[in-house]
Amino acid sequence: FPVTIEISGIYRGQWASVLRPNELDRQGTPTFRTYSASVDFRTQKGFIDKDAFGVGIVMEGDKAGAADFGTISVEASLSYFKSLNYKATQYIAIGFQGGFMQRTINTTKLCFGTNYDGVGCNPSLPTDPSLFNGFDDRFIMYDVNFGLLWFMKIKEASDAYVGFAMHHLNRPNESFIRGGNSVKAQVPFKFTGHGGVRIGINERFALGPKFIVLYQGKQWETNFGTDARIHFNTREPNGDGFSAGVMYRIVGGDIQAAYKDQAINSESIILTAKIDWRGLSAGTAYDINIGEARYASRSKGAFEIFASYQGSFKKRRSKTMFCPSW
C-alpha cells in the first residue's frame, strides 16, 4: 500500500450521435453527461500495525435529456483495511459512505399534450397547472452505501481482488411530488459485485482479466474483459506502465416484460487505455454499440476520460505493503 493520498476525476459523455440536430429538432438535445471528482487519504496504521483507515470525499454530477434532469451529490466515506497475514500481502476492507444528493429538472423545457399545436410542441401554449400541484423541481435527499473488498498479493507482479457493494441502504424518496400531495418513489437497492486478477506473464508484461456485475430494480448489467499491461520498469511492476484492454457488456431487463426486453442482450464492446507515470494516471474508454441501439447511434456509444494522482507524504512511508489498482 504505497499510496497515502489519491486525487482523481472522470468525465463521461453519452448518446451524442442519437441526440444530434436533425430535421425535426434543429438544436438537438444536450449529450447525457456525468462527472466526478474525489480525494482519498489513508492513515499509516489502524488499530494495529499493518492495518489502516481510509477516509475520502467524492462529488458527482449528472445531466440527462432536454429538460436537464440532473443529480449532484457530495458523499464522505470511511473504511478500515484489516491485514490477514503477517507479511501483509492479504487484506479485507469494509467501508461505509453517506451524503446528500440534489435532484433538479427544468420544467420550462418539458412538453405536454396541451402544448401540441397540430405540428409539434409549442411552448407558448398554456400548460395545465394541475400537472404541477405539489411539484418541487429542486430537492435534497440523503443516501447511505456499504462496501466490502478482499485482495491479496500473489507475487511481485500478480494479485487478485473481489468485492461487493450495496447502495441506497436507506431507500431515499426521489419523487418530485412533495409536500401534502407527496408521492413516494423510493430508489431501489443497487447491488454491485466486481473482481479481477493480474497475471504476470514475464517481467515486462501482465494480463488483467476482470468483471463487474450491477443489479438494480428489475435491470442488470455485466461487463467482463481483460487488460494487457506493459511495465516501463521491470523492477517496479506496480509503477509506471501502459495498459490497453477490451470489455464486453451485456444487459437484461424485466423478466415479466415483452419479448426481447427480458432477454440477455449484447450492448457494447468497450475499448480502454491507460498510462501511469510517476504517480500520475490518465486514460480513456470508448463504447461501441453492438445491440439494437446501434441503428440509432450509428454504433457510437459513450466515451470517458479520467486522470488521477497517487502519492505519499514525505517522511511518512507506509508500513503496509500492497494495494490493488484498477
Short mmCIF file of C-alpha atoms in Angstrom, two decimals:
data_model
loop_
_atom_site.label_atom_id
_atom_site.label_comp_id
_atom_site.label_asym_id
_atom_site.label_seq_id
_atom_site.Cartn_x
_atom_site.Cartn_y
_atom_site.Cartn_z
CA PHE A 1 0.00 0.00 0.00
CA PRO A 2 2.44 2.76 -1.05
CA VAL A 3 -0.35 5.31 -1.53
CA THR A 4 -1.43 7.72 1.21
CA ILE A 5 -3.34 10.21 -0.97
CA GLU A 6 -5.23 9.93 -4.23
CA ILE A 7 -6.92 12.72 -6.20
CA SER A 8 -8.99 11.72 -9.20
CA GLY A 9 -11.53 13.00 -11.69
CA ILE A 10 -13.59 11.46 -14.50
CA TYR A 11 -15.99 12.67 -17.22
CA ARG A 12 -18.44 10.60 -19.28
CA GLY A 13 -20.50 11.71 -22.28
CA GLN A 14 -23.16 9.56 -23.95
CA TRP A 15 -25.65 9.47 -26.85
CA ALA A 16 -24.26 12.48 -28.74
CA SER A 17 -24.86 10.65 -32.03
CA VAL A 18 -28.52 9.97 -31.13
CA LEU A 19 -29.31 13.43 -29.78
CA ARG A 20 -27.63 15.37 -32.60
CA PRO A 21 -29.63 18.04 -34.50
CA ASN A 22 -31.99 16.69 -37.16
CA GLU A 23 -34.83 17.80 -39.44
CA LEU A 24 -37.38 17.84 -36.61
CA ASP A 25 -35.09 19.24 -33.92
CA ARG A 26 -32.69 21.79 -35.33
CA GLN A 27 -31.00 22.40 -31.98
CA GLY A 28 -30.71 18.78 -30.91
CA THR A 29 -30.60 17.64 -27.29
CA PRO A 30 -27.61 18.02 -24.95
CA THR A 31 -25.49 14.92 -24.52
CA PHE A 32 -26.02 12.85 -21.37
CA ARG A 33 -23.02 13.79 -19.26
CA THR A 34 -21.61 12.64 -15.93
CA TYR A 35 -18.60 13.91 -13.99
CA SER A 36 -16.96 13.06 -10.70
CA ALA A 37 -14.04 14.22 -8.55
CA SER A 38 -12.70 12.64 -5.37
CA VAL A 39 -9.95 12.86 -2.75
CA ASP A 40 -8.95 9.85 -0.61
CA PHE A 41 -6.47 9.53 2.26
CA ARG A 42 -5.10 6.55 4.14
CA THR A 43 -3.56 6.55 7.61
CA GLN A 44 -0.20 4.91 8.30
CA LYS A 45 -1.74 2.30 10.58
CA GLY A 46 -5.05 1.22 12.06
CA PHE A 47 -5.77 -0.22 15.46
CA ILE A 48 -2.61 -2.29 15.00
CA ASP A 49 0.40 -2.14 12.68
CA LYS A 50 -0.17 -3.18 9.05
CA ASP A 51 -3.84 -2.19 9.28
CA ALA A 52 -5.06 1.17 8.02
CA PHE A 53 -8.00 3.57 7.98
CA GLY A 54 -9.22 5.21 4.80
CA VAL A 55 -11.24 8.42 4.52
CA GLY A 56 -12.44 10.25 1.45
CA ILE A 57 -14.92 12.56 -0.15
CA VAL A 58 -16.47 12.36 -3.62
CA MET A 59 -18.55 14.82 -5.62
CA GLU A 60 -20.62 13.62 -8.59
CA GLY A 61 -22.84 15.38 -11.09
CA ASP A 62 -25.11 14.20 -13.88
CA LYS A 63 -27.25 15.88 -16.56
CA ALA A 64 -29.61 14.00 -18.84
CA GLY A 65 -32.04 14.92 -21.58
CA ALA A 66 -33.60 18.08 -22.94
CA ALA A 67 -35.13 19.02 -19.55
CA ASP A 68 -31.70 18.94 -17.85
CA PHE A 69 -32.72 16.22 -15.40
CA GLY A 70 -29.80 16.45 -13.01
CA THR A 71 -28.22 14.98 -9.91
CA ILE A 72 -25.46 16.47 -7.77
CA SER A 73 -24.13 14.53 -4.79
CA VAL A 74 -21.48 15.02 -2.13
CA GLU A 75 -20.62 11.96 -0.05
CA ALA A 76 -17.97 11.10 2.53
CA SER A 77 -16.55 7.63 3.14
CA LEU A 78 -14.79 5.79 5.96
CA SER A 79 -13.11 2.39 5.61
CA TYR A 80 -10.87 0.01 7.53
CA PHE A 81 -8.24 -2.28 5.98
CA LYS A 82 -7.50 -5.38 8.04
CA SER A 83 -4.34 -7.38 7.33
CA LEU A 84 -4.99 -11.14 7.22
CA ASN A 85 -1.40 -12.38 7.45
CA TYR A 86 1.97 -11.49 8.97
CA LYS A 87 3.53 -10.35 5.67
CA ALA A 88 0.58 -8.01 4.96
CA THR A 89 0.01 -9.44 1.49
CA GLN A 90 -3.67 -10.19 2.06
CA TYR A 91 -6.36 -7.77 3.27
CA ILE A 92 -10.07 -7.42 3.79
CA ALA A 93 -11.61 -3.96 3.77
CA ILE A 94 -15.01 -2.71 4.90
CA GLY A 95 -16.35 0.74 4.11
CA PHE A 96 -19.37 2.98 4.54
CA GLN A 97 -20.36 6.04 2.54
CA GLY A 98 -23.02 8.62 3.17
CA GLY A 99 -24.02 12.06 1.98
CA PHE A 100 -26.58 14.18 0.19
CA MET A 101 -27.97 14.23 -3.33
CA GLN A 102 -29.84 17.08 -5.02
CA ARG A 103 -32.25 16.34 -7.86
CA THR A 104 -33.29 19.05 -10.32
CA ILE A 105 -35.32 19.39 -13.52
CA ASN A 106 -36.12 22.34 -15.78
CA THR A 107 -39.91 22.19 -16.24
CA THR A 108 -39.88 25.04 -18.80
CA LYS A 109 -38.27 22.61 -21.25
CA LEU A 110 -40.93 19.91 -20.81
CA CYS A 111 -43.62 19.45 -23.45
CA PHE A 112 -47.13 18.17 -22.67
CA GLY A 113 -50.20 17.32 -24.75
CA THR A 114 -51.66 20.80 -24.24
CA ASN A 115 -48.56 22.25 -25.91
CA TYR A 116 -49.18 20.34 -29.14
CA ASP A 117 -50.38 22.68 -31.93
CA GLY A 118 -51.01 20.07 -34.61
CA VAL A 119 -47.48 20.23 -35.96
CA GLY A 120 -45.23 19.96 -32.94
CA CYS A 121 -44.54 21.24 -29.45
CA ASN A 122 -45.42 24.91 -28.96
CA PRO A 123 -44.15 26.14 -25.56
CA SER A 124 -46.19 29.37 -25.88
CA LEU A 125 -49.43 27.40 -25.42
CA PRO A 126 -50.67 27.12 -21.81
CA THR A 127 -49.86 24.08 -19.69
CA ASP A 128 -52.43 22.54 -17.35
CA PRO A 129 -51.41 23.94 -13.91
CA SER A 130 -52.79 20.87 -12.12
CA LEU A 131 -49.83 18.93 -13.51
CA PHE A 132 -47.56 20.75 -11.06
CA ASN A 133 -49.60 20.51 -7.84
CA GLY A 134 -47.07 19.80 -5.10
CA PHE A 135 -44.27 19.66 -7.67
CA ASP A 136 -40.78 20.61 -6.47
CA ASP A 137 -38.23 20.97 -9.27
CA ARG A 138 -35.31 21.01 -6.80
CA PHE A 139 -34.99 18.88 -3.66
CA ILE A 140 -32.35 17.17 -1.50
CA MET A 141 -32.25 13.61 -0.18
CA TYR A 142 -29.64 11.68 1.77
CA ASP A 143 -28.03 8.39 0.77
CA VAL A 144 -26.10 5.58 2.52
CA ASN A 145 -23.87 2.92 0.88
CA PHE A 146 -21.79 -0.04 2.06
CA GLY A 147 -18.88 -1.98 0.56
CA LEU A 148 -16.65 -4.98 1.25
CA LEU A 149 -13.37 -5.87 -0.52
CA TRP A 150 -10.84 -8.71 -0.28
CA PHE A 151 -7.50 -8.54 -2.07
CA MET A 152 -4.14 -10.28 -1.98
CA LYS A 153 -0.69 -10.09 -3.49
CA ILE A 154 0.22 -13.42 -5.08
CA LYS A 155 3.73 -12.46 -6.14
CA GLU A 156 5.60 -9.34 -7.28
CA ALA A 157 3.57 -8.77 -10.47
CA SER A 158 0.43 -10.78 -9.69
CA ASP A 159 -2.54 -10.02 -7.43
CA ALA A 160 -6.26 -10.65 -7.12
CA TYR A 161 -9.33 -8.92 -5.67
CA VAL A 162 -13.08 -9.43 -5.30
CA GLY A 163 -15.62 -7.02 -3.84
CA PHE A 164 -19.28 -6.36 -3.15
CA ALA A 165 -21.24 -3.14 -2.59
CA MET A 166 -24.81 -2.27 -1.69
CA HIS A 167 -26.10 1.22 -2.50
CA HIS A 168 -29.11 3.22 -1.26
CA LEU A 169 -29.48 1.33 2.02
CA ASN A 170 -31.99 3.91 3.23
CA ARG A 171 -34.13 3.78 0.03
CA PRO A 172 -34.36 7.60 -0.44
CA ASN A 173 -37.53 9.08 -1.94
CA GLU A 174 -36.71 10.59 -5.36
CA SER A 175 -40.22 11.78 -6.26
CA PHE A 176 -40.59 15.38 -7.47
CA ILE A 177 -44.10 15.45 -5.96
CA ARG A 178 -43.54 16.62 -2.38
CA GLY A 179 -45.49 18.17 0.47
CA GLY A 180 -49.14 17.36 1.11
CA ASN A 181 -49.59 15.70 -2.29
CA SER A 182 -46.40 13.68 -1.91
CA VAL A 183 -45.95 10.54 -3.98
CA LYS A 184 -43.28 8.07 -2.89
CA ALA A 185 -40.74 6.87 -5.42
CA GLN A 186 -38.07 5.06 -3.44
CA VAL A 187 -34.74 4.42 -5.11
CA PRO A 188 -34.32 0.62 -5.45
CA PHE A 189 -31.37 -1.10 -3.79
CA LYS A 190 -28.38 -1.35 -6.10
CA PHE A 191 -26.01 -4.32 -5.82
CA THR A 192 -22.52 -4.40 -7.30
CA GLY A 193 -20.09 -7.29 -7.49
CA HIS A 194 -16.64 -6.98 -9.03
CA GLY A 195 -13.35 -8.80 -9.17
CA GLY A 196 -10.20 -9.40 -11.12
CA VAL A 197 -6.73 -10.85 -11.17
CA ARG A 198 -3.41 -9.59 -12.54
CA ILE A 199 -1.28 -12.33 -14.03
CA GLY A 200 2.41 -11.61 -14.57
CA ILE A 201 3.36 -13.22 -17.88
CA ASN A 202 7.01 -12.22 -17.53
CA GLU A 203 8.95 -9.31 -16.06
CA ARG A 204 7.69 -6.98 -18.81
CA PHE A 205 4.05 -7.98 -19.46
CA ALA A 206 0.91 -8.76 -17.43
CA LEU A 207 -2.72 -9.59 -18.16
CA GLY A 208 -5.64 -8.37 -16.06
CA PRO A 209 -8.95 -10.24 -16.51
CA LYS A 210 -11.79 -8.51 -14.62
CA PHE A 211 -15.57 -8.27 -14.31
CA ILE A 212 -18.30 -6.14 -12.77
CA VAL A 213 -21.98 -7.04 -12.27
CA LEU A 214 -24.66 -4.47 -11.39
CA TYR A 215 -28.28 -5.16 -10.43
CA GLN A 216 -30.96 -2.60 -9.53
CA GLY A 217 -34.72 -2.98 -9.50
CA LYS A 218 -35.53 -5.19 -12.48
CA GLN A 219 -32.44 -4.31 -14.52
CA TRP A 220 -28.96 -5.81 -14.54
CA GLU A 221 -25.70 -5.29 -16.38
CA THR A 222 -22.49 -7.30 -16.67
CA ASN A 223 -19.11 -6.19 -18.00
CA PHE A 224 -16.15 -8.53 -18.38
CA GLY A 225 -12.87 -8.47 -20.29
CA THR A 226 -9.14 -8.05 -19.82
CA ASP A 227 -6.30 -5.54 -19.92
CA ALA A 228 -2.78 -6.10 -21.24
CA ARG A 229 -0.09 -4.10 -19.44
CA ILE A 230 3.50 -3.21 -20.31
CA HIS A 231 5.77 -2.32 -17.38
CA PHE A 232 8.19 0.52 -18.13
CA ASN A 233 10.45 -0.53 -15.26
CA THR A 234 10.72 -4.29 -14.79
CA ARG A 235 11.86 -3.81 -11.18
CA GLU A 236 8.66 -1.93 -10.29
CA PRO A 237 5.68 -3.72 -11.90
CA ASN A 238 3.26 -1.64 -9.80
CA GLY A 239 4.76 1.61 -11.05
CA ASP A 240 4.98 3.22 -14.47
CA GLY A 241 3.38 1.41 -17.39
CA PHE A 242 0.84 1.40 -20.18
CA SER A 243 -2.25 -0.79 -20.46
CA ALA A 244 -4.94 -1.33 -23.08
CA GLY A 245 -7.93 -3.59 -22.97
CA VAL A 246 -11.32 -4.64 -24.22
CA MET A 247 -14.53 -5.45 -22.35
CA TYR A 248 -17.93 -6.81 -23.36
CA ARG A 249 -21.19 -5.53 -21.87
CA ILE A 250 -24.46 -7.46 -21.72
CA VAL A 251 -27.71 -6.19 -20.23
CA GLY A 252 -31.06 -7.63 -19.23
CA GLY A 253 -34.47 -6.29 -18.34
CA ASP A 254 -37.74 -7.15 -16.63
CA ILE A 255 -38.40 -10.90 -16.83
CA GLN A 256 -42.14 -10.16 -16.98
CA ALA A 257 -41.86 -7.64 -19.80
CA ALA A 258 -42.41 -8.23 -23.52
CA TYR A 259 -40.07 -10.43 -25.51
CA LYS A 260 -36.54 -9.07 -26.07
CA ASP A 261 -36.72 -6.72 -23.09
CA GLN A 262 -36.44 -9.74 -20.82
CA ALA A 263 -33.69 -11.39 -22.85
CA ILE A 264 -29.95 -11.26 -22.38
CA ASN A 265 -28.85 -8.60 -24.86
CA SER A 266 -25.43 -7.64 -26.16
CA GLU A 267 -24.97 -3.91 -25.60
CA SER A 268 -21.40 -2.72 -26.19
CA ILE A 269 -17.78 -3.51 -26.80
CA ILE A 270 -15.64 -1.22 -24.61
CA LEU A 271 -12.10 -0.20 -25.58
CA THR A 272 -9.84 1.11 -22.81
CA ALA A 273 -6.36 2.59 -22.50
CA LYS A 274 -4.37 3.97 -19.55
CA ILE A 275 -0.87 5.28 -18.85
CA ASP A 276 0.78 5.50 -15.41
CA TRP A 277 3.78 7.79 -14.96
CA ARG A 278 5.38 8.85 -11.67
CA GLY A 279 2.15 8.79 -9.70
CA LEU A 280 0.03 10.32 -12.45
CA SER A 281 -2.51 8.24 -14.34
CA ALA A 282 -4.63 9.18 -17.34
CA GLY A 283 -6.90 7.10 -19.51
CA THR A 284 -9.91 6.83 -21.74
CA ALA A 285 -12.68 4.38 -22.60
CA TYR A 286 -14.99 4.22 -25.60
CA ASP A 287 -18.19 2.21 -26.10
CA ILE A 288 -19.01 0.72 -29.50
CA ASN A 289 -22.73 -0.15 -29.59
CA ILE A 290 -23.41 -3.64 -30.92
CA GLY A 291 -27.01 -4.03 -29.68
CA GLU A 292 -30.21 -2.71 -31.24
CA ALA A 293 -29.25 0.83 -30.20
CA ARG A 294 -26.55 0.76 -32.89
CA TYR A 295 -29.11 1.68 -35.57
CA ALA A 296 -29.90 4.99 -33.87
CA SER A 297 -26.40 5.68 -32.53
CA ARG A 298 -24.51 4.51 -35.64
CA SER A 299 -22.56 2.29 -33.21
CA LYS A 300 -21.24 5.37 -31.37
CA GLY A 301 -21.76 4.95 -27.63
CA ALA A 302 -20.26 6.65 -24.61
CA PHE A 303 -16.75 7.94 -24.04
CA GLU A 304 -14.88 8.54 -20.79
CA ILE A 305 -11.69 10.34 -19.83
CA PHE A 306 -10.08 10.29 -16.41
CA ALA A 307 -6.97 11.42 -14.56
CA SER A 308 -5.63 10.75 -11.08
CA TYR A 309 -2.63 11.36 -8.87
CA GLN A 310 -1.35 8.96 -6.22
CA GLY A 311 1.41 9.89 -3.79
CA SER A 312 2.80 9.71 -0.27
CA PHE A 313 3.52 12.46 2.21
CA LYS A 314 7.20 13.00 2.85
CA LYS A 315 8.76 11.15 5.80
CA ARG A 316 5.57 9.12 6.27
CA ARG A 317 6.18 5.93 4.37
CA SER A 318 3.61 3.20 4.82
CA LYS A 319 4.20 0.07 6.88
CA THR A 320 1.73 -1.85 4.75
CA MET A 321 2.86 -3.48 1.53
CA PHE A 322 0.17 -3.74 -1.11
CA CYS A 323 -2.95 -2.14 -2.54
CA PRO A 324 -4.68 -3.18 -5.81
CA SER A 325 -5.33 -0.67 -8.57
CA TRP A 326 -7.80 -0.94 -11.43
#
